[in-house]
Amino acid sequence: MDINIDANGIFYATLPLYIKDAVDPSHIHHGVSVKDKDKFRVQASTFEALDKVIRASVHAYAQPKVTETPVILYIIESHVAFAEDENGHVCPNAGWPGARWNQDERFGNHHSSNLTQGYSLSVGARAMLKITHRYGSTERVEYRLYYKGDSHLGRDNPAQLLNSWGGFSLGRSPKEIPYSDEAALFFHSLMMGMAEMSRKIQDATFDQERLMQVIAQSRPGFVLLPGAMPELEDVKSDV
């Protein structure tokens, strides 16, 4: 970096744009040419003053204000398509009497030109430590797994319990809420419910022989959900 002096005796230097928010605004020269749009100019009346501004700016950028906040990052996504009648009953499509398509984005807005591969519900959550680095008015955020001061090996507190679930990601844009033990336990229970529901459905349907047994034992109005489905042992003994 070079320090120069203009025709008016003003000392100046050109710095990278990313450091701009760490500089005292009174020393920033705004007449930067378009070709230097990724840079900016700082100036002062003396060499010593400019040198002081630059050093202070670099120091502020190198030592940002850092804050740490426990949060929960989560996703809850539905991919289904259905209609509803005037009484709020779910219908397979809008051909049912009085039914209209539910276009709510909560369910994925799926239709004939936006198909989903079967119907699904995705749930995932993690307890995270949100680390914010502030450089003047600019900030950078990163996340690390949060265990309330304990290790990842335990399951003695709600954060550890929630983070004990694995085999999934939160994608690129999870939602965020403040961390609380109650929230961590809520999402832990939600994950447990998803796992139990998936296990029970797959136990009954993954193997085609078992699937045919369940179908044979089903009754009108039968819904294949936890608590509403015959146990496989009972199905086997009755067939």
XYZ file of N, CA and C in Angstrom:
717
model
N 0.844 -1.191 0.000
C 0.000 0.000 0.000
C 0.881 1.244 0.000
N 0.578 2.172 -0.911
C 1.357 3.403 -1.030
C 0.568 4.586 -0.491
N 1.286 5.507 0.149
C 0.697 6.777 0.577
C 1.178 7.855 -0.382
N 0.219 8.600 -0.923
C 0.524 9.628 -1.915
C 0.067 10.993 -1.418
N 0.433 12.031 -2.155
C 0.010 13.392 -1.838
C -0.495 14.035 -3.123
N -1.666 14.695 -3.038
C -2.232 15.294 -4.250
C -1.766 16.742 -4.409
N -2.280 17.415 -5.434
C -1.852 18.781 -5.748
C -2.217 19.776 -4.662
N -3.188 19.417 -3.822
C -3.610 20.310 -2.739
C -2.896 20.020 -1.424
N -1.925 19.115 -1.452
C -1.167 18.806 -0.244
C -1.871 17.845 0.695
N -2.889 17.125 0.184
C -3.620 16.153 1.001
C -3.007 14.766 0.802
N -2.694 14.125 1.901
C -2.150 12.773 1.847
C -3.298 11.763 1.694
N -3.101 10.744 0.874
C -4.163 9.752 0.658
C -3.557 8.383 0.355
N -4.399 7.374 0.558
C -4.021 5.987 0.241
C -5.279 5.246 -0.188
N -5.119 4.252 -1.033
C -6.245 3.441 -1.511
C -6.234 2.093 -0.803
N -7.379 1.742 -0.206
C -7.494 0.511 0.581
C -8.560 -0.409 -0.012
N -8.510 -1.710 0.290
C -9.546 -2.644 -0.177
C -10.909 -2.287 0.419
N -11.957 -2.493 -0.349
C -13.294 -2.090 0.073
C -13.760 -2.819 1.326
N -13.304 -4.063 1.521
C -13.811 -4.835 2.655
C -13.429 -4.245 4.007
N -12.455 -3.341 4.029
C -12.034 -2.748 5.295
C -12.727 -1.412 5.576
N -13.559 -0.972 4.653
C -14.133 0.371 4.711
C -14.916 0.642 5.993
N -15.690 -0.349 6.458
C -16.535 -0.122 7.627
C -15.743 0.026 8.918
N -14.455 -0.260 8.879
C -13.619 -0.104 10.066
C -12.922 1.249 10.108
N -13.146 2.089 9.081
C -12.470 3.386 8.974
C -13.380 4.506 9.468
N -12.792 5.473 10.138
C -13.525 6.681 10.542
C -14.067 7.363 9.283
N -15.409 7.492 9.147
C -15.997 8.049 7.923
C -15.466 9.427 7.538
N -15.024 10.218 8.512
C -14.558 11.573 8.204
C -13.272 11.573 7.379
N -12.604 10.443 7.315
C -11.348 10.355 6.557
C -11.522 9.685 5.194
N -12.759 9.299 4.861
C -12.993 8.601 3.598
C -13.296 9.586 2.482
N -12.586 9.452 1.387
C -12.824 10.268 0.193
C -13.756 9.490 -0.737
N -14.901 10.092 -1.101
C -15.926 9.367 -1.850
C -15.789 9.510 -3.363
N -14.856 10.290 -3.833
C -14.726 10.453 -5.275
C -13.880 9.382 -5.908
N -14.204 8.119 -5.647
C -13.433 7.006 -6.193
C -13.952 6.683 -7.588
N -13.055 6.480 -8.527
C -13.459 6.215 -9.906
C -14.112 4.846 -10.031
N -14.903 4.664 -11.091
C -15.623 3.416 -11.311
C -14.673 2.232 -11.422
N -13.547 2.435 -12.041
C -12.601 1.332 -12.229
C -12.040 0.830 -10.907
N -12.166 1.667 -9.856
C -11.692 1.268 -8.534
C -12.858 0.964 -7.603
N -13.966 0.412 -8.146
C -15.171 0.193 -7.348
C -14.959 -0.819 -6.220
N -13.888 -1.622 -6.311
C -13.596 -2.565 -5.240
C -12.603 -1.992 -4.234
N -12.344 -0.692 -4.348
C -11.424 -0.017 -3.433
C -12.026 1.310 -2.985
N -11.392 1.930 -2.009
C -11.805 3.270 -1.592
C -10.571 4.030 -1.125
N -10.714 5.331 -0.982
C -9.573 6.177 -0.651
C -9.762 6.818 0.718
N -8.700 6.799 1.514
C -8.691 7.522 2.786
C -7.686 8.659 2.664
N -7.955 9.760 3.372
C -7.082 10.924 3.250
C -6.986 11.665 4.577
N -5.925 12.425 4.716
C -5.699 13.237 5.913
C -4.764 14.378 5.537
N -4.713 15.380 6.399
C -3.923 16.574 6.083
C -2.428 16.360 6.265
N -2.039 15.356 7.078
C -0.611 15.075 7.277
C -0.344 13.582 7.110
N 0.905 13.282 6.854
C 1.301 11.878 6.703
C 1.040 11.116 7.995
N 1.401 11.753 9.132
C 1.251 11.087 10.426
C -0.214 10.783 10.723
N -1.104 11.740 10.405
C -2.531 11.538 10.666
C -3.090 10.408 9.800
N -2.684 10.375 8.536
C -3.162 9.318 7.643
C -2.648 7.954 8.091
N -1.378 7.915 8.480
C -0.804 6.662 8.954
C -1.559 6.157 10.182
N -1.943 7.079 11.057
C -2.689 6.713 12.263
C -4.069 6.156 11.906
N -4.735 6.790 10.933
C -6.054 6.325 10.490
C -5.959 4.911 9.920
N -4.969 4.678 9.089
C -4.812 3.365 8.462
C -4.526 2.291 9.501
N -3.611 2.598 10.424
C -3.272 1.612 11.451
C -4.478 1.286 12.328
N -5.239 2.324 12.706
C -6.420 2.106 13.547
C -7.474 1.278 12.806
N -7.612 1.529 11.506
C -8.601 0.803 10.706
C -8.237 -0.667 10.574
N -6.971 -0.928 10.293
C -6.516 -2.313 10.167
C -6.667 -3.043 11.494
N -6.361 -2.348 12.592
C -6.495 -2.955 13.917
C -7.955 -3.296 14.201
N -8.869 -2.371 13.879
C -10.297 -2.606 14.113
C -10.805 -3.770 13.278
N -10.301 -3.862 12.040
C -10.741 -4.957 11.170
C -10.188 -6.294 11.655
N -8.953 -6.277 12.137
C -8.310 -7.516 12.575
C -8.840 -7.995 13.920
N -9.424 -7.083 14.715
C -9.949 -7.451 16.022
C -11.406 -7.000 16.122
N -12.304 -7.718 15.455
C -13.715 -7.332 15.456
C -14.376 -7.605 16.806
N -15.537 -7.011 17.006
C -16.337 -7.305 18.187
C -17.060 -8.623 17.939
N -16.882 -9.567 18.839
C -17.449 -10.899 18.651
C -18.496 -11.174 19.726
N -19.674 -11.618 19.301
C -20.726 -12.016 20.235
C -21.138 -13.453 19.943
N -21.513 -14.173 20.992
C -21.937 -15.564 20.852
C -23.335 -15.723 21.438
N -24.240 -16.293 20.651
C -25.633 -16.438 21.055
C -26.115 -17.852 20.749
N -26.609 -18.589 21.744
C -27.165 -19.922 21.462
C -28.486 -19.788 20.695
N -28.637 -20.574 19.656
C -29.860 -20.571 18.847
C -30.204 -22.010 18.469
N -31.373 -22.165 17.895
C -31.751 -23.435 17.281
C -32.033 -23.172 15.815
N -31.350 -23.891 14.948
C -31.621 -23.855 13.516
C -32.495 -25.059 13.181
N -33.518 -24.834 12.361
C -34.436 -25.940 12.083
C -35.048 -25.828 10.694
N -35.525 -26.953 10.200
C -36.339 -26.994 8.985
C -37.569 -27.846 9.266
N -38.702 -27.405 8.764
C -39.930 -28.198 8.754
C -40.545 -27.975 7.380
N -40.479 -28.972 6.534
C -40.952 -28.839 5.161
C -41.928 -29.954 4.819
N -43.048 -29.576 4.214
C -44.034 -30.546 3.744
C -44.073 -30.535 2.229
N -44.195 -31.700 1.642
C -44.344 -31.818 0.193
C -45.546 -32.721 -0.081
N -46.705 -32.089 -0.130
C -47.965 -32.783 -0.383
C -48.829 -31.906 -1.277
N -49.850 -32.503 -1.858
C -50.817 -31.749 -2.662
C -52.201 -32.273 -2.315
N -53.097 -31.384 -1.916
C -54.445 -31.818 -1.549
C -55.412 -30.644 -1.667
N -56.684 -30.980 -1.673
C -57.740 -29.967 -1.691
C -58.482 -30.016 -0.358
N -59.257 -28.979 -0.080
C -60.071 -28.916 1.129
C -61.483 -28.484 0.763
N -62.478 -29.080 1.438
C -63.848 -28.627 1.213
C -64.178 -27.504 2.181
N -65.436 -27.033 2.119
C -65.809 -25.873 2.936
C -65.752 -26.154 4.428
N -65.716 -27.426 4.813
C -65.632 -27.796 6.229
C -64.201 -28.092 6.676
N -63.249 -27.877 5.763
C -61.857 -28.106 6.107
C -61.407 -29.540 5.989
N -62.249 -30.395 5.395
C -61.863 -31.792 5.215
C -60.876 -31.926 4.058
N -59.878 -32.748 4.232
C -58.888 -32.974 3.180
C -59.477 -33.867 2.093
N -59.273 -33.454 0.843
C -59.729 -34.218 -0.319
C -58.539 -34.452 -1.250
N -58.527 -35.571 -1.979
C -57.398 -35.845 -2.873
C -57.197 -34.794 -3.947
N -58.296 -34.203 -4.431
C -58.186 -33.170 -5.460
C -59.431 -32.299 -5.450
N -59.448 -31.297 -6.302
C -60.544 -30.327 -6.313
C -61.786 -30.838 -7.028
N -61.778 -32.089 -7.500
C -62.962 -32.675 -8.108
C -64.000 -33.103 -7.090
N -63.605 -33.151 -5.811
C -64.562 -33.493 -4.759
C -65.557 -32.344 -4.582
N -66.808 -32.633 -4.185
C -67.828 -31.583 -4.032
C -67.375 -30.467 -3.092
N -67.401 -29.235 -3.576
C -67.054 -28.073 -2.768
C -65.585 -27.953 -2.420
N -64.744 -28.762 -3.041
C -63.316 -28.758 -2.688
C -62.527 -27.783 -3.555
N -61.518 -27.180 -2.940
C -60.588 -26.302 -3.649
C -59.160 -26.703 -3.286
N -58.281 -26.518 -4.265
C -56.881 -26.842 -4.013
C -56.322 -25.965 -2.897
N -55.542 -26.568 -2.035
C -54.822 -25.813 -1.016
C -53.485 -25.391 -1.616
N -53.328 -24.088 -1.849
C -52.111 -23.570 -2.490
C -51.117 -23.014 -1.467
N -51.318 -23.366 -0.200
C -50.465 -22.854 0.869
C -49.017 -23.273 0.637
N -48.101 -22.301 0.681
C -46.682 -22.608 0.458
C -46.110 -23.514 1.547
N -46.804 -23.623 2.685
C -46.333 -24.531 3.735
C -46.258 -25.973 3.250
N -47.060 -26.290 2.240
C -47.125 -27.667 1.758
C -46.388 -27.862 0.437
N -45.649 -26.843 -0.007
C -44.792 -26.987 -1.171
C -45.349 -26.480 -2.479
N -46.624 -26.019 -2.474
C -47.245 -25.513 -3.710
C -47.114 -26.500 -4.870
N -47.367 -27.759 -4.600
C -47.235 -28.771 -5.647
C -48.522 -28.894 -6.454
N -48.363 -29.078 -7.757
C -49.489 -29.221 -8.687
C -48.983 -29.942 -9.928
N -49.776 -29.942 -10.984
C -49.442 -30.744 -12.164
C -48.135 -30.337 -12.827
N -47.744 -29.091 -12.683
C -46.480 -28.640 -13.282
C -45.380 -28.455 -12.239
N -45.647 -28.856 -11.009
C -44.642 -28.797 -9.944
C -44.814 -30.033 -9.071
N -44.467 -31.169 -9.630
C -44.723 -32.448 -8.972
C -43.732 -32.709 -7.843
N -44.183 -33.473 -6.858
C -43.304 -33.951 -5.802
C -43.205 -35.464 -5.904
N -42.053 -36.021 -5.582
C -41.861 -37.469 -5.655
C -42.469 -38.111 -4.418
N -43.745 -38.417 -4.522
C -44.463 -38.914 -3.361
C -44.690 -37.784 -2.363
N -45.382 -38.063 -1.302
C -45.635 -37.066 -0.262
C -44.634 -37.261 0.876
N -44.170 -36.165 1.444
C -43.156 -36.280 2.495
C -43.239 -35.113 3.463
N -42.702 -35.346 4.645
C -42.552 -34.313 5.673
C -41.119 -34.389 6.172
N -40.382 -33.289 6.071
C -38.988 -33.244 6.517
C -38.876 -32.392 7.774
N -38.248 -32.941 8.790
C -38.050 -32.232 10.056
C -36.600 -32.398 10.480
N -35.965 -31.323 10.855
C -34.597 -31.391 11.353
C -34.274 -30.170 12.191
N -33.457 -30.335 13.209
C -33.086 -29.207 14.067
C -31.761 -29.489 14.751
N -31.041 -28.406 15.033
C -29.787 -28.518 15.768
C -29.648 -27.328 16.719
N -29.079 -27.589 17.880
C -28.693 -26.517 18.793
C -27.342 -25.986 18.331
N -27.281 -24.681 18.086
C -26.076 -24.084 17.517
C -25.651 -22.859 18.320
N -24.367 -22.556 18.251
C -23.838 -21.319 18.809
C -23.626 -20.358 17.646
N -24.371 -19.276 17.638
C -24.262 -18.272 16.580
C -23.162 -17.286 16.957
N -22.114 -17.237 16.153
C -20.962 -16.376 16.429
C -20.957 -15.241 15.414
N -21.116 -14.018 15.903
C -21.194 -12.845 15.035
C -19.932 -12.008 15.181
N -19.241 -11.782 14.076
C -18.049 -10.933 14.040
C -18.458 -9.595 13.428
N -18.316 -8.507 14.169
C -18.707 -7.186 13.673
C -17.469 -6.338 13.397
N -17.406 -5.854 12.149
C -16.341 -4.951 11.716
C -17.005 -3.619 11.390
N -17.128 -2.726 12.359
C -17.873 -1.499 12.118
C -19.332 -1.839 11.894
N -19.887 -1.453 10.735
C -21.279 -1.769 10.419
C -21.413 -3.069 9.635
N -20.300 -3.718 9.363
C -20.318 -4.985 8.638
C -20.208 -6.135 9.627
N -20.901 -7.238 9.336
C -20.803 -8.388 10.215
C -20.716 -9.686 9.423
N -20.074 -10.657 10.040
C -19.961 -11.997 9.473
C -20.435 -12.986 10.519
N -21.271 -13.941 10.094
C -21.882 -14.879 11.031
C -21.452 -16.304 10.702
N -21.117 -17.048 11.729
C -20.838 -18.472 11.574
C -21.552 -19.231 12.692
N -21.734 -20.529 12.484
C -22.442 -21.357 13.464
C -21.587 -22.562 13.846
N -21.642 -22.906 15.138
C -21.001 -24.119 15.631
C -21.995 -24.863 16.505
N -21.842 -26.178 16.549
C -22.733 -26.970 17.386
C -22.613 -26.547 18.847
N -23.740 -26.515 19.531
C -23.811 -26.008 20.903
C -24.222 -27.145 21.835
N -23.453 -27.327 22.911
C -23.727 -28.403 23.858
C -23.872 -27.893 25.295
N -24.114 -26.611 25.472
C -24.254 -26.002 26.805
C -23.012 -26.224 27.658
N -21.848 -26.136 27.051
C -20.605 -26.255 27.794
C -20.117 -27.671 27.985
N -20.906 -28.649 27.559
C -20.486 -30.040 27.680
C -19.972 -30.552 26.338
N -19.583 -31.815 26.302
C -19.039 -32.385 25.070
C -20.158 -32.965 24.207
N -19.785 -33.326 22.991
C -20.757 -33.913 22.071
C -21.046 -35.373 22.405
N -20.325 -35.925 23.353
C -20.472 -37.340 23.666
C -21.633 -37.616 24.617
N -22.085 -36.608 25.345
C -23.119 -36.840 26.346
C -24.527 -36.626 25.829
N -25.486 -36.898 26.691
C -26.889 -36.626 26.400
C -27.608 -36.217 27.682
N -26.878 -35.503 28.531
C -27.407 -35.141 29.836
C -28.178 -33.831 29.839
N -27.990 -32.993 28.819
C -28.752 -31.749 28.771
C -29.496 -31.675 27.437
N -30.501 -30.804 27.333
C -31.335 -30.759 26.123
C -30.568 -30.472 24.837
N -29.530 -29.630 24.910
C -28.753 -29.331 23.705
C -28.037 -30.583 23.208
N -27.423 -31.321 24.127
C -26.771 -32.576 23.748
C -27.778 -33.563 23.172
N -28.947 -33.611 23.797
C -29.976 -34.551 23.361
C -30.414 -34.249 21.933
N -30.684 -32.984 21.648
C -31.103 -32.608 20.295
C -30.003 -32.893 19.281
N -28.762 -32.578 19.640
C -27.657 -32.761 18.697
C -27.182 -34.206 18.593
N -27.802 -35.094 19.352
C -27.442 -36.507 19.230
C -28.051 -37.138 17.981
N -29.040 -36.464 17.369
C -29.614 -36.966 16.113
C -28.648 -36.691 14.969
N -28.508 -37.642 14.071
C -27.565 -37.465 12.967
C -28.142 -37.928 11.645
N -27.286 -37.907 10.627
C -27.685 -38.399 9.319
C -28.553 -37.457 8.525
N -28.513 -36.162 8.814
C -29.321 -35.202 8.061
C -28.602 -33.859 8.010
N -29.020 -33.024 7.083
C -28.511 -31.655 7.009
C -29.690 -30.700 7.084
N -29.398 -29.440 7.329
C -30.440 -28.416 7.411
C -30.566 -27.623 6.119
N -29.834 -28.019 5.083
C -29.929 -27.308 3.821
C -29.273 -25.934 3.889
N -29.606 -25.102 2.920
C -28.948 -23.802 2.802
C -29.634 -22.683 3.574
N -30.902 -22.826 3.881
C -31.612 -21.699 4.503
C -32.549 -22.158 5.610
N -31.986 -22.727 6.690
C -32.841 -23.107 7.815
C -33.379 -21.876 8.535
N -34.464 -22.064 9.263
C -35.002 -20.991 10.094
C -34.272 -20.986 11.435
N -34.438 -19.898 12.165
C -33.677 -19.724 13.411
C -34.567 -19.165 14.508
N -34.448 -19.723 15.715
C -35.106 -19.185 16.895
C -34.089 -19.169 18.038
N -34.318 -18.341 19.077
C -33.408 -18.351 20.226
C -33.395 -19.726 20.892
N -32.257 -20.093 21.424
C -32.165 -21.376 22.118
C -32.852 -21.299 23.472
N -33.555 -22.369 23.811
C -34.030 -22.600 25.170
C -34.075 -24.106 25.363
N -33.984 -24.546 26.600
C -34.060 -25.983 26.853
C -35.395 -26.545 26.383
N -36.462 -25.746 26.570
C -37.790 -26.200 26.162
C -37.861 -26.400 24.648
N -37.257 -25.465 23.902
C -37.261 -25.582 22.442
C -36.441 -26.788 21.992
N -35.302 -27.008 22.648
C -34.466 -28.159 22.293
C -35.206 -29.469 22.544
N -35.915 -29.560 23.664
C -36.674 -30.773 23.971
C -37.850 -30.946 23.019
N -38.468 -29.830 22.626
C -39.569 -29.896 21.663
C -39.098 -30.509 20.352
N -37.984 -30.000 19.830
C -37.495 -30.518 18.555
C -36.948 -31.938 18.695
N -36.381 -32.249 19.850
C -35.953 -33.633 20.089
C -37.156 -34.570 20.017
N -38.265 -34.177 20.634
C -39.473 -35.001 20.597
C -40.027 -35.104 19.183
N -39.926 -34.000 18.431
C -40.397 -34.008 17.048
C -39.566 -34.977 16.207
N -38.256 -34.945 16.403
C -37.378 -35.873 15.681
C -37.676 -37.325 16.085
N -37.921 -37.537 17.372
C -38.255 -38.876 17.844
C -39.549 -39.360 17.205
N -40.543 -38.475 17.134
C -41.809 -38.840 16.509
C -41.648 -39.198 15.047
N -40.808 -38.430 14.332
C -40.563 -38.731 12.923
C -39.894 -40.094 12.765
N -38.929 -40.377 13.628
C -38.220 -41.655 13.547
C -39.157 -42.821 13.847
N -39.985 -42.665 14.884
C -40.904 -43.741 15.251
C -41.951 -43.972 14.168
N -42.483 -42.879 13.611
C -43.478 -43.009 12.553
C -42.876 -43.684 11.326
N -41.661 -43.263 10.955
C -41.007 -43.860 9.791
C -40.733 -45.340 10.016
N -40.265 -45.675 11.211
C -39.976 -47.080 11.498
C -41.232 -47.935 11.417
N -42.321 -47.440 11.985
C -43.542 -48.234 12.011
C -44.118 -48.423 10.610
N -44.094 -47.364 9.819
C -44.605 -47.476 8.448
C -43.727 -48.400 7.615
N -42.409 -48.240 7.729
C -41.510 -49.088 6.937
C -41.543 -50.543 7.404
N -41.711 -50.763 8.710
C -41.834 -52.134 9.200
C -43.034 -52.830 8.566
N -44.078 -52.061 8.297
C -45.300 -52.639 7.753
C -45.327 -52.692 6.236
N -44.486 -51.900 5.567
C -44.639 -51.774 4.111
C -43.378 -52.058 3.302
N -42.195 -52.008 3.910
C -40.962 -52.150 3.129
C -40.881 -53.525 2.468
N -41.178 -54.558 3.255
C -41.225 -55.909 2.706
C -42.614 -56.139 2.110
N -42.672 -56.557 0.849
C -43.965 -56.667 0.176
C -44.867 -57.726 0.804
N -44.292 -58.785 1.342
C -45.119 -59.803 1.995
C -45.828 -59.215 3.207
N -45.086 -58.445 3.996
C -45.703 -57.790 5.147
C -46.738 -56.770 4.696
N -46.411 -56.040 3.636
C -47.360 -55.061 3.106
C -48.676 -55.731 2.738
N -48.620 -56.875 2.072
C -49.840 -57.572 1.680
C -50.613 -58.057 2.905
N -49.908 -58.432 3.969
C -50.578 -58.839 5.202
C -51.336 -57.670 5.824
N -50.690 -56.515 5.857
C -51.336 -55.333 6.428
C -52.555 -54.952 5.608
N -52.422 -55.003 4.287
C -53.556 -54.676 3.415
C -54.713 -55.635 3.668
N -54.404 -56.921 3.835
C -55.447 -57.920 4.061
C -56.175 -57.688 5.375
N -55.479 -57.142 6.359
C -56.068 -56.926 7.677
C -56.684 -55.537 7.842
N -56.492 -54.675 6.855
C -57.014 -53.311 6.982
C -58.523 -53.304 6.835
N -59.142 -52.283 7.421
C -60.588 -52.125 7.405
C -60.940 -50.788 6.782
N -62.203 -50.572 6.377
C -62.600 -49.265 5.841
C -62.277 -48.147 6.830
N -61.660 -47.076 6.340
C -61.283 -45.965 7.204
C -59.948 -46.153 7.883
N -59.293 -47.273 7.617
C -57.994 -47.563 8.227
C -56.942 -46.551 7.776
N -56.181 -46.005 8.719
C -55.118 -45.050 8.420
C -53.808 -45.604 8.959
N -52.814 -45.669 8.107
C -51.528 -46.257 8.497
C -50.669 -45.210 9.188
N -50.913 -45.015 10.467
C -50.137 -44.080 11.269
C -49.874 -44.714 12.621
N -48.855 -44.265 13.342
C -48.574 -44.825 14.663
C -49.800 -44.779 15.556
N -50.110 -45.904 16.198
C -51.250 -45.966 17.085
C -52.537 -46.340 16.376
N -52.542 -46.311 15.038
C -53.754 -46.628 14.290
C -53.530 -47.833 13.391
N -52.467 -48.551 13.616
C -52.085 -49.624 12.722
C -51.892 -50.909 13.515
N -52.327 -52.055 12.991
C -52.148 -53.311 13.730
C -50.675 -53.659 13.884
N -50.345 -54.257 15.018
C -48.975 -54.705 15.213
C -48.666 -55.838 14.239
N -47.422 -55.884 13.780
C -47.062 -56.887 12.782
C -47.234 -58.303 13.325
N -46.972 -58.499 14.623
C -47.117 -59.827 15.199
C -48.572 -60.283 15.107
N -49.506 -59.348 15.380
C -50.921 -59.679 15.307
C -51.324 -60.000 13.883
N -50.782 -59.227 12.947
C -51.103 -59.458 11.542
C -50.648 -60.851 11.130
N -49.434 -61.204 11.525
C -48.889 -62.507 11.145
C -49.745 -63.648 11.701
N -50.192 -63.521 12.958
C -50.920 -64.611 13.579
C -52.309 -64.785 13.001
N -52.858 -63.715 12.416
C -54.216 -63.792 11.894
C -54.267 -64.233 10.449
N -53.124 -64.239 9.755
C -53.111 -64.550 8.326
C -52.802 -66.030 8.116
